[in-house]
Tab-separated table of C-alpha atoms and ligand atoms in Angstrom:
chain	number	residue	atom	x	y	z
A	29	MET	CA	1.573	33.780	11.842
A	30	LYS	CA	1.454	36.815	14.344
A	31	ARG	CA	5.512	37.443	13.625
A	32	GLN	CA	4.487	37.945	10.103
A	33	LEU	CA	1.657	39.785	10.178
A	34	ILE	CA	4.529	42.359	12.495
A	35	TYR	CA	7.191	42.085	10.010
A	36	LEU	CA	4.284	43.288	7.513
A	37	LEU	CA	3.522	46.226	9.568
A	38	LEU	CA	6.772	47.638	10.278
A	39	PHE	CA	7.866	47.130	6.565
A	40	THR	CA	4.815	49.083	5.547
A	41	LEU	CA	5.510	52.082	8.564
A	42	THR	CA	9.399	52.183	7.431
A	43	THR	CA	8.099	52.080	3.705
A	44	ALA	CA	5.555	55.213	4.657
A	45	LEU	CA	8.073	57.088	7.123
A	46	PHE	CA	11.042	57.189	4.716
A	47	ALA	CA	9.166	58.739	1.713
A	48	GLN	CA	11.507	57.583	-1.632
A	49	ASN	CA	11.320	58.242	-5.073
A	50	THR	CA	8.520	55.748	-7.035
A	51	ASP	CA	7.756	57.874	-10.058
A	52	GLU	CA	9.629	55.978	-12.955
A	53	SER	CA	9.852	59.606	-14.470
A	54	LYS	CA	11.927	61.085	-12.185
A	55	VAL	CA	14.534	58.312	-11.927
A	56	GLY	CA	16.827	59.890	-14.168
A	57	THR	CA	20.261	58.359	-15.963
A	58	TYR	CA	23.006	56.725	-13.793
A	59	VAL	CA	26.063	54.972	-15.072
A	60	LEU	CA	27.100	52.024	-13.614
A	61	PRO	CA	30.950	51.072	-12.714
A	62	GLU	CA	32.262	48.890	-15.670
A	63	LEU	CA	31.878	45.022	-14.615
A	64	LEU	CA	35.004	43.834	-17.168
A	65	LYS	CA	37.808	46.119	-16.926
A	66	SER	CA	40.362	45.654	-13.971
A	67	GLN	CA	41.255	48.574	-11.649
A	68	SER	CA	44.553	48.371	-13.687
A	69	GLY	CA	42.305	48.816	-17.152
A	70	GLU	CA	42.880	45.720	-18.320
A	71	GLU	CA	39.795	44.548	-20.535
A	72	ILE	CA	38.438	41.211	-18.923
A	73	ASN	CA	37.881	38.840	-21.537
A	74	SER	CA	37.957	35.272	-20.584
A	75	ALA	CA	36.635	33.198	-17.736
A	76	GLU	CA	40.480	32.792	-16.658
A	77	LYS	CA	41.027	36.544	-16.310
A	78	TRP	CA	37.861	37.173	-14.634
A	79	ASN	CA	37.979	33.956	-11.668
A	80	ALA	CA	42.091	35.471	-11.140
A	81	ILE	CA	41.799	38.824	-11.930
A	82	ARG	CA	38.338	40.442	-11.549
A	83	ARG	CA	36.272	38.335	-9.469
A	84	PRO	CA	39.007	38.906	-6.138
A	85	GLU	CA	39.041	42.949	-6.934
A	86	ILE	CA	35.213	43.127	-6.890
A	87	LEU	CA	34.868	40.395	-3.753
A	88	LYS	CA	37.238	42.862	-2.046
A	89	LEU	CA	35.255	46.419	-3.410
A	90	PHE	CA	32.041	44.742	-1.549
A	91	GLU	CA	34.140	43.562	1.834
A	92	ASP	CA	35.295	46.414	2.312
A	93	ASN	CA	32.756	49.194	1.017
A	94	VAL	CA	29.273	47.353	1.913
A	95	TYR	CA	29.222	44.040	3.555
A	96	GLY	CA	32.652	43.530	5.542
A	97	GLN	CA	34.674	40.538	5.334
A	98	VAL	CA	33.546	36.590	6.386
A	99	PRO	CA	36.187	35.088	8.227
A	100	LYS	CA	36.972	31.199	6.896
A	101	ASP	CA	39.082	30.063	10.232
A	102	PHE	CA	37.785	27.752	13.013
A	103	ASP	CA	38.885	25.539	15.029
A	104	LYS	CA	36.430	23.003	15.262
A	105	ILE	CA	32.782	22.406	13.927
A	106	GLU	CA	30.589	19.735	15.249
A	107	PHE	CA	27.040	18.374	14.210
A	108	LYS	CA	24.585	16.859	16.477
A	109	VAL	CA	20.844	15.671	15.836
A	110	LEU	CA	19.066	17.349	18.118
A	111	GLU	CA	15.539	15.496	17.539
A	112	GLN	CA	14.717	13.452	14.729
A	113	ASN	CA	11.292	12.017	13.349
A	114	LYS	CA	11.644	9.684	10.191
A	115	LYS	CA	7.701	10.370	9.847
A	116	ALA	CA	7.146	13.771	9.310
A	117	LEU	CA	4.737	15.368	7.491
A	118	THR	CA	2.263	12.209	7.040
A	119	GLY	CA	5.133	9.859	6.724
A	120	LYS	CA	6.749	12.164	3.551
A	121	ALA	CA	9.631	13.085	5.217
A	122	THR	CA	12.054	12.694	8.149
A	123	TYR	CA	12.438	15.972	9.721
A	124	LYS	CA	15.878	16.482	12.045
A	125	LYS	CA	16.632	19.236	14.254
A	126	VAL	CA	20.959	19.582	14.449
A	127	ALA	CA	22.466	21.572	16.640
A	128	ILE	CA	26.230	22.878	14.741
A	129	TYR	CA	28.318	23.921	17.171
A	130	VAL	CA	31.509	26.266	16.066
A	131	ILE	CA	34.431	26.406	18.133
A	132	ARG	CA	37.283	29.198	17.961
A	133	ASN	CA	39.646	29.858	20.508
A	134	LYS	CA	37.833	27.918	22.754
A	135	LYS	CA	34.738	29.452	22.807
A	136	ILE	CA	31.867	28.700	21.194
A	137	ILE	CA	28.517	29.204	19.003
A	138	THR	CA	25.121	26.829	18.416
A	139	ILE	CA	23.325	27.547	15.169
A	140	LEU	CA	20.105	25.069	15.270
A	141	THR	CA	18.747	23.721	11.792
A	142	ASP	CA	15.267	22.532	10.506
A	143	LEU	CA	15.905	20.241	7.994
A	144	PHE	CA	12.980	17.568	6.703
A	145	ILE	CA	14.102	15.474	3.698
A	146	PRO	CA	11.942	12.990	1.304
A	147	ASN	CA	11.550	9.840	2.284
A	148	ASN	CA	11.531	8.308	-1.080
A	149	ALA	CA	14.513	10.095	-2.242
A	150	LYS	CA	16.710	7.239	-4.402
A	151	LYS	CA	19.673	9.215	-4.363
A	152	PRO	CA	21.190	12.271	-2.131
A	153	VAL	CA	18.659	15.351	-2.691
A	154	PRO	CA	19.254	18.706	-3.582
A	155	ALA	CA	18.343	21.411	-1.069
A	156	PHE	CA	17.139	24.671	-0.160
A	157	LEU	CA	18.639	26.564	2.750
A	158	VAL	CA	16.452	29.896	4.272
A	159	ILE	CA	18.429	32.357	5.670
A	160	ASN	CA	15.325	33.446	8.324
A	161	HIS	CA	15.191	36.686	9.745
A	162	ARG	CA	11.950	36.397	11.105
A	163	GLY	CA	11.863	34.021	13.919
A	164	GLY	CA	12.135	30.264	14.495
A	165	GLU	CA	8.198	29.883	14.580
A	166	THR	CA	7.808	31.115	10.981
A	167	MET	CA	9.952	27.687	10.224
A	168	ASN	CA	7.014	25.510	10.599
A	169	ALA	CA	5.900	22.840	8.453
A	170	SER	CA	2.237	23.581	8.576
A	171	PRO	CA	0.133	23.938	4.889
A	172	GLU	CA	-0.521	27.403	5.792
A	173	ASN	CA	2.938	28.942	6.109
A	174	GLU	CA	3.546	29.950	2.621
A	175	PHE	CA	7.057	31.523	3.755
A	176	TRP	CA	8.599	28.092	4.304
A	177	PRO	CA	6.503	25.599	2.669
A	178	ALA	CA	8.052	22.344	3.941
A	179	GLU	CA	5.876	20.211	2.597
A	180	GLU	CA	5.172	21.133	-0.989
A	181	ILE	CA	9.136	21.524	-1.267
A	182	ILE	CA	9.279	17.914	0.378
A	183	ASN	CA	6.764	16.639	-2.781
A	184	SER	CA	8.933	18.589	-5.502
A	185	GLY	CA	12.062	15.926	-4.385
A	186	TYR	CA	14.063	18.549	-2.319
A	187	ALA	CA	14.931	18.876	0.797
A	188	MET	CA	13.709	22.138	2.987
A	189	ALA	CA	16.348	23.739	5.613
A	190	GLY	CA	16.922	27.020	7.173
A	191	PHE	CA	18.120	28.624	10.590
A	192	ASP	CA	16.799	31.797	12.739
A	193	VAL	CA	19.277	34.986	12.308
A	194	LYS	CA	19.633	35.187	15.833
A	195	ASP	CA	21.728	31.847	16.495
A	196	VAL	CA	24.345	33.861	14.477
A	197	ALA	CA	23.496	37.710	14.977
A	198	PRO	CA	20.249	38.860	16.494
A	199	ASP	CA	18.712	41.140	13.825
A	200	HIS	CA	19.220	44.350	16.175
A	201	LYS	CA	21.650	47.551	16.393
A	202	THR	CA	23.662	46.482	19.235
A	203	ASP	CA	22.874	43.041	20.155
A	204	TYR	CA	23.659	41.719	16.628
A	205	VAL	CA	27.573	41.488	17.978
A	206	ASN	CA	26.241	39.127	20.620
A	207	GLN	CA	26.871	36.066	19.036
A	208	VAL	CA	28.970	34.522	16.459
A	209	LEU	CA	30.979	38.387	16.570
A	210	THR	CA	31.948	38.925	19.899
A	211	ARG	CA	32.503	34.806	20.457
A	212	LEU	CA	34.261	34.231	17.630
A	213	TYR	CA	35.552	36.377	15.624
A	214	PRO	CA	35.996	39.647	18.363
A	215	GLU	CA	39.003	41.236	16.007
A	216	GLN	CA	36.111	41.619	13.596
A	217	MET	CA	34.554	44.292	15.011
A	218	THR	CA	37.854	46.404	15.326
A	219	GLN	CA	38.553	46.105	11.561
A	220	PRO	CA	36.734	49.054	9.265
A	221	SER	CA	35.856	46.219	7.209
A	222	GLY	CA	35.123	43.651	9.716
A	223	MET	CA	32.128	41.220	9.388
A	224	ARG	CA	28.099	42.767	10.048
A	225	ALA	CA	25.137	41.321	10.298
A	226	LEU	CA	24.682	40.502	7.020
A	227	GLY	CA	27.650	38.884	6.737
A	228	ALA	CA	27.291	36.794	9.839
A	229	TRP	CA	24.036	35.665	8.376
A	230	GLY	CA	25.627	34.255	5.434
A	231	TRP	CA	28.292	32.560	7.159
A	232	GLY	CA	25.929	31.214	9.612
A	233	ALA	CA	24.316	29.465	6.263
A	234	SER	CA	27.497	28.000	5.092
A	235	ARG	CA	28.513	26.465	8.142
A	236	ILE	CA	24.802	24.535	7.393
A	237	ILE	CA	26.588	24.002	4.157
A	238	ASP	CA	29.146	22.293	6.177
A	239	TYR	CA	26.631	19.864	8.359
A	240	PHE	CA	24.957	18.713	4.638
A	241	GLU	CA	28.395	17.847	3.547
A	242	THR	CA	28.217	15.366	6.248
A	243	ASP	CA	24.606	14.123	5.487
A	244	LYS	CA	24.836	11.550	2.594
A	245	THR	CA	20.401	11.989	2.421
A	246	ILE	CA	21.376	15.852	0.733
A	247	ASP	CA	23.677	16.656	-2.147
A	248	ALA	CA	25.564	19.283	-0.390
A	249	LYS	CA	26.876	20.406	-4.238
A	250	LYS	CA	23.122	21.491	-5.033
A	251	VAL	CA	22.237	23.513	-2.256
A	252	ILE	CA	19.881	26.616	-3.488
A	253	VAL	CA	20.402	29.337	-0.620
A	254	VAL	CA	17.353	32.096	-0.414
A	255	GLY	CA	16.534	34.744	1.480
A	256	HIS	CA	13.736	37.111	1.790
A	257	SER	CA	14.136	40.846	1.756
A	258	ARG	CA	17.126	41.495	4.222
A	259	GLY	CA	17.663	37.683	4.016
A	260	GLY	CA	17.815	38.256	0.266
A	261	LYS	CA	20.124	40.743	0.770
A	262	ALA	CA	22.523	37.601	2.950
A	263	ALA	CA	21.767	35.097	0.409
A	264	LEU	CA	23.737	36.798	-2.403
A	265	TRP	CA	26.538	37.537	-0.456
A	266	CYS	CA	26.775	34.314	0.838
A	267	GLY	CA	26.485	32.831	-3.028
A	268	ALA	CA	29.160	35.110	-3.904
A	269	GLN	CA	31.620	34.037	-1.040
A	270	ASP	CA	30.651	30.251	-0.218
A	271	GLU	CA	30.895	28.938	-3.680
A	272	ARG	CA	29.544	25.743	-2.869
A	273	VAL	CA	26.239	27.452	-3.174
A	274	ALA	CA	24.899	26.152	-6.607
A	275	ILE	CA	21.976	28.571	-6.926
A	276	ALA	CA	21.303	32.291	-4.760
A	277	VAL	CA	17.889	32.901	-4.527
A	278	SER	CA	16.803	36.716	-3.920
A	279	ASN	CA	13.259	37.341	-3.033
A	280	GLU	CA	12.604	41.535	-3.171
A	281	SER	CA	16.063	41.555	-1.941
A	282	GLY	CA	16.019	45.107	-2.816
A	283	ASN	CA	18.701	48.011	-1.784
A	284	SER	CA	21.887	46.412	-1.075
A	285	GLY	CA	20.405	43.485	-2.666
A	286	ALA	CA	19.724	42.406	-6.010
A	287	LYS	CA	19.009	46.587	-6.965
A	288	ILE	CA	21.282	49.022	-9.255
A	289	SER	CA	22.046	51.188	-6.191
A	290	ARG	CA	22.396	54.003	-8.526
A	291	ARG	CA	18.900	53.672	-9.950
A	292	ASN	CA	17.096	56.701	-8.121
A	293	PHE	CA	13.522	54.398	-6.998
A	294	GLY	CA	12.630	52.807	-3.741
A	295	GLU	CA	14.992	52.762	-0.759
A	296	THR	CA	18.251	53.974	-0.738
A	297	VAL	CA	21.613	53.878	0.620
A	298	GLU	CA	21.214	56.987	2.727
A	299	THR	CA	18.027	55.646	4.484
A	300	ILE	CA	18.737	51.619	4.757
A	301	THR	CA	22.013	52.962	6.302
A	302	ARG	CA	20.923	55.258	8.404
A	303	VAL	CA	17.986	52.564	9.767
A	304	PHE	CA	20.366	49.675	9.373
A	305	PRO	CA	24.081	50.778	10.266
A	306	TYR	CA	24.685	47.190	11.782
A	307	TRP	CA	24.028	45.350	8.363
A	308	PHE	CA	26.567	47.015	6.617
A	309	VAL	CA	31.038	48.251	7.304
A	310	PRO	CA	30.551	52.118	8.503
A	311	LYS	CA	32.249	53.097	4.933
A	312	TYR	CA	29.056	52.140	3.418
A	313	ALA	CA	27.293	55.489	4.395
A	314	THR	CA	29.031	57.581	3.333
A	315	PHE	CA	27.850	56.914	-0.267
A	316	ALA	CA	24.716	58.304	0.969
A	317	ASN	CA	23.134	60.610	-1.427
A	318	ASN	CA	26.418	60.053	-3.113
A	319	GLU	CA	25.861	56.537	-4.927
A	320	ASN	CA	27.813	57.272	-7.682
A	321	ASN	CA	30.767	57.046	-6.327
A	322	LEU	CA	30.014	53.839	-5.231
A	323	PRO	CA	32.873	51.913	-6.672
A	324	ILE	CA	30.441	48.851	-7.205
A	325	ASP	CA	27.007	48.568	-8.176
A	326	GLN	CA	24.659	45.434	-7.474
A	327	HIS	CA	24.881	43.977	-10.990
A	328	MET	CA	28.765	43.119	-9.977
A	329	LEU	CA	27.231	41.382	-6.364
A	330	LEU	CA	25.165	39.189	-8.974
A	331	ALA	CA	27.491	38.509	-11.629
A	332	LEU	CA	29.703	37.150	-8.453
A	333	MET	CA	27.675	33.952	-8.608
A	334	ALA	CA	28.940	33.070	-11.970
A	335	PRO	CA	28.932	30.302	-13.197
A	336	ARG	CA	27.014	29.038	-10.679
A	337	ALA	CA	22.996	30.282	-10.908
A	338	VAL	CA	21.063	33.333	-9.577
A	339	TYR	CA	17.501	33.563	-9.365
A	340	VAL	CA	16.344	37.235	-8.634
A	341	ALA	CA	12.629	37.994	-7.472
A	342	SER	CA	10.539	40.817	-7.101
A	343	ALA	CA	6.466	41.680	-6.218
A	344	ALA	CA	5.235	44.305	-8.866
A	345	ASP	CA	4.018	46.521	-5.077
A	346	ASP	CA	7.298	45.950	-3.578
A	347	GLY	CA	8.522	48.891	-4.519
A	348	TRP	CA	10.731	50.181	-1.793
A	349	ALA	CA	13.096	47.245	-3.490
A	350	ASP	CA	12.440	48.576	-7.032
A	351	PRO	CA	11.629	45.593	-9.104
A	352	LYS	CA	12.686	47.162	-12.012
A	353	GLY	CA	15.969	48.133	-10.584
A	354	GLN	CA	16.403	44.412	-9.376
A	355	TYR	CA	15.758	43.186	-13.215
A	356	LEU	CA	17.984	45.414	-14.661
A	357	ALA	CA	20.710	44.312	-12.603
A	358	LEU	CA	20.376	40.458	-13.397
A	359	VAL	CA	20.735	42.309	-17.160
A	360	ALA	CA	23.786	44.154	-16.407
A	361	ALA	CA	25.177	41.359	-14.793
A	362	GLN	CA	24.794	38.840	-18.251
A	363	PRO	CA	28.520	40.019	-19.817
A	364	VAL	CA	30.320	38.020	-17.364
A	365	PHE	CA	27.781	34.404	-17.267
A	366	GLU	CA	28.785	34.824	-21.205
A	367	LEU	CA	32.562	34.605	-20.656
A	368	PHE	CA	31.980	31.342	-18.853
A	369	ASN	CA	29.834	30.622	-22.030
A	370	PHE	CA	26.134	30.933	-21.547
A	371	LYS	CA	24.291	32.659	-24.254
A	372	THR	CA	21.904	34.653	-21.742
A	373	ASN	CA	19.459	37.222	-23.829
A	374	LEU	CA	17.200	38.696	-21.384
A	375	PRO	CA	14.403	40.951	-22.326
A	376	GLU	CA	15.794	44.580	-22.177
A	377	ASN	CA	12.083	44.927	-20.580
A	378	MET	CA	11.157	43.640	-17.481
A	379	PRO	CA	8.705	40.121	-18.129
A	380	SER	CA	4.993	40.893	-17.502
A	381	ASN	CA	3.875	39.832	-13.797
A	382	ASN	CA	3.666	36.335	-13.027
A	383	VAL	CA	5.334	35.606	-15.716
A	384	GLN	CA	9.080	33.272	-15.084
A	385	GLU	CA	11.995	34.499	-17.400
A	386	ILE	CA	14.392	31.537	-17.350
A	387	GLN	CA	17.515	31.666	-19.295
A	388	LEU	CA	20.145	29.319	-17.421
A	389	PRO	CA	21.774	29.919	-15.200
A	390	LEU	CA	19.444	33.285	-14.914
A	391	GLY	CA	16.069	33.212	-13.958
A	392	PHE	CA	13.822	36.332	-12.717
A	393	HIS	CA	9.822	37.016	-11.353
A	394	ASN	CA	7.770	39.962	-10.538
A	395	ARG	CA	4.782	38.494	-9.053
A	396	ASP	CA	1.331	40.199	-7.904
A	397	GLY	CA	1.089	41.340	-4.992
A	398	GLY	CA	3.592	43.322	-1.722
A	399	HIS	CA	6.062	42.435	-0.033
A	400	ASP	CA	6.500	39.322	0.802
A	401	MET	CA	7.570	35.188	-0.076
A	402	ASN	CA	4.690	33.350	-0.709
A	403	LEU	CA	3.737	29.360	-2.702
A	404	PHE	CA	3.948	31.355	-6.166
A	405	ASP	CA	7.674	32.600	-5.664
A	406	TRP	CA	8.221	29.203	-4.433
A	407	ARG	CA	6.913	27.111	-7.220
A	408	GLN	CA	8.845	29.234	-9.126
A	409	PHE	CA	11.942	28.810	-7.506
A	410	VAL	CA	11.268	25.209	-7.521
A	411	LYS	CA	11.081	24.936	-11.266
A	412	PHE	CA	13.958	27.090	-11.908
A	413	ALA	CA	16.448	24.981	-9.849
A	414	ASP	CA	14.607	21.573	-11.528
A	415	GLU	CA	15.563	23.369	-15.219
A	416	TYR	CA	18.661	24.515	-13.921
A	417	PHE	CA	19.683	20.694	-12.648
A	418	LYS	CA	18.759	19.214	-15.489
A	419	ASN	CA	21.076	21.155	-17.607
A	420	ASN	CA	23.859	21.298	-15.445
A	421	ASN	CA	26.099	19.094	-16.667
A	422	ASN	CA	28.678	19.986	-13.511
A	423	LYS	CA	25.834	18.328	-11.144
B	17	GTR	C1	12.583	46.862	4.892
B	17	GTR	C2	14.106	47.613	4.472
B	17	GTR	C3	14.386	46.884	3.373
B	17	GTR	C4	14.429	45.257	3.550
B	17	GTR	C5	13.005	45.057	4.519
B	17	GTR	C6	12.735	43.724	5.095
B	17	GTR	O1	12.641	48.021	6.588
B	17	GTR	O2	14.386	48.876	4.487
B	17	GTR	O3	15.776	47.013	2.644
B	17	GTR	O4	15.070	44.180	3.915
B	17	GTR	O5	12.868	45.526	6.034
B	17	GTR	O6	14.214	42.866	5.315
B	17	GTR	O7	11.657	42.741	5.110
């Protein structure tokens, strides 16, 4: 709880220090880069062409200009259940602490995962997996903990998992290199489009999905990767990279997450690259006050989830993350989902506060209140996941 307060305070301070436009009348106009035209000018009018041509192009543009590559190779991965309690949450769940050891070139890193699995499940369960930047102590299963409400999630028939990003890349300007980058992929640091912190966090989530694939109680084809704010940026990039992610949930990910960068409202590329340069490749800073020259915008990141599902959550008082800019990105991503025969038709205007909009495989809400992830948000994620898994025949 204390840690959450500190985050809230820091967040309020940053937003106050770097006053950005929050006046809708001053937003101005912008033109988004084309989703459905390839770099050589070819019309992308089918799912096949999207997968073969445009998707790889856009992934590479995000790698080179924003988040860096995500290395896929390592020599070995091993899992060890360090703790297990079959009577957790008053007997409703099994708790496991799992260590994930990843080895490359004789170097090792360890990611610790906290995991609750419902005991009454008759078959493998879908799992929520949180990329947590708020510290391990925020993954406690106490009923007051709305950020990671394990019991509520268990009651809804899902497993609840999470890991602390510090195991893969500490959220710190210089220390971020200390885990996966220095130990496993040192060459990434010498490459201009090598992995940086946000990419490393997503890489960590993928290793937990590797573990899920070995745990018979989990349905690894129904993994919902969730991130709040900076964690939400990482969740979207993870989902774009790792097609095992069934649903990517972005909670108030804002700038360089779900928000349209060209929309001059809330946090800008200038601020984010100045305050958090280590989240991105160095080239991203060249787009500070120069967003119109970005070869991508964030609607393209959401589109990389197609035909899988993406959920964008906002909070009405979180102007820094630009609720409307996040909604408009989802609207602008729709043409790619249409290529996969999803007839989504999101309203032009953002839905009213606290009203969930579901047009599978897309979902959105903008709740009352400020920057946080709470029970209201989680209940919407569960409703969305329930609908999606019920309706998606592939699952
Ligand atoms: C802010 C940052 C945002 C967002 C947020 C958070 O200070 O400017 O982009 O990531 O932190 O993670 O809570």
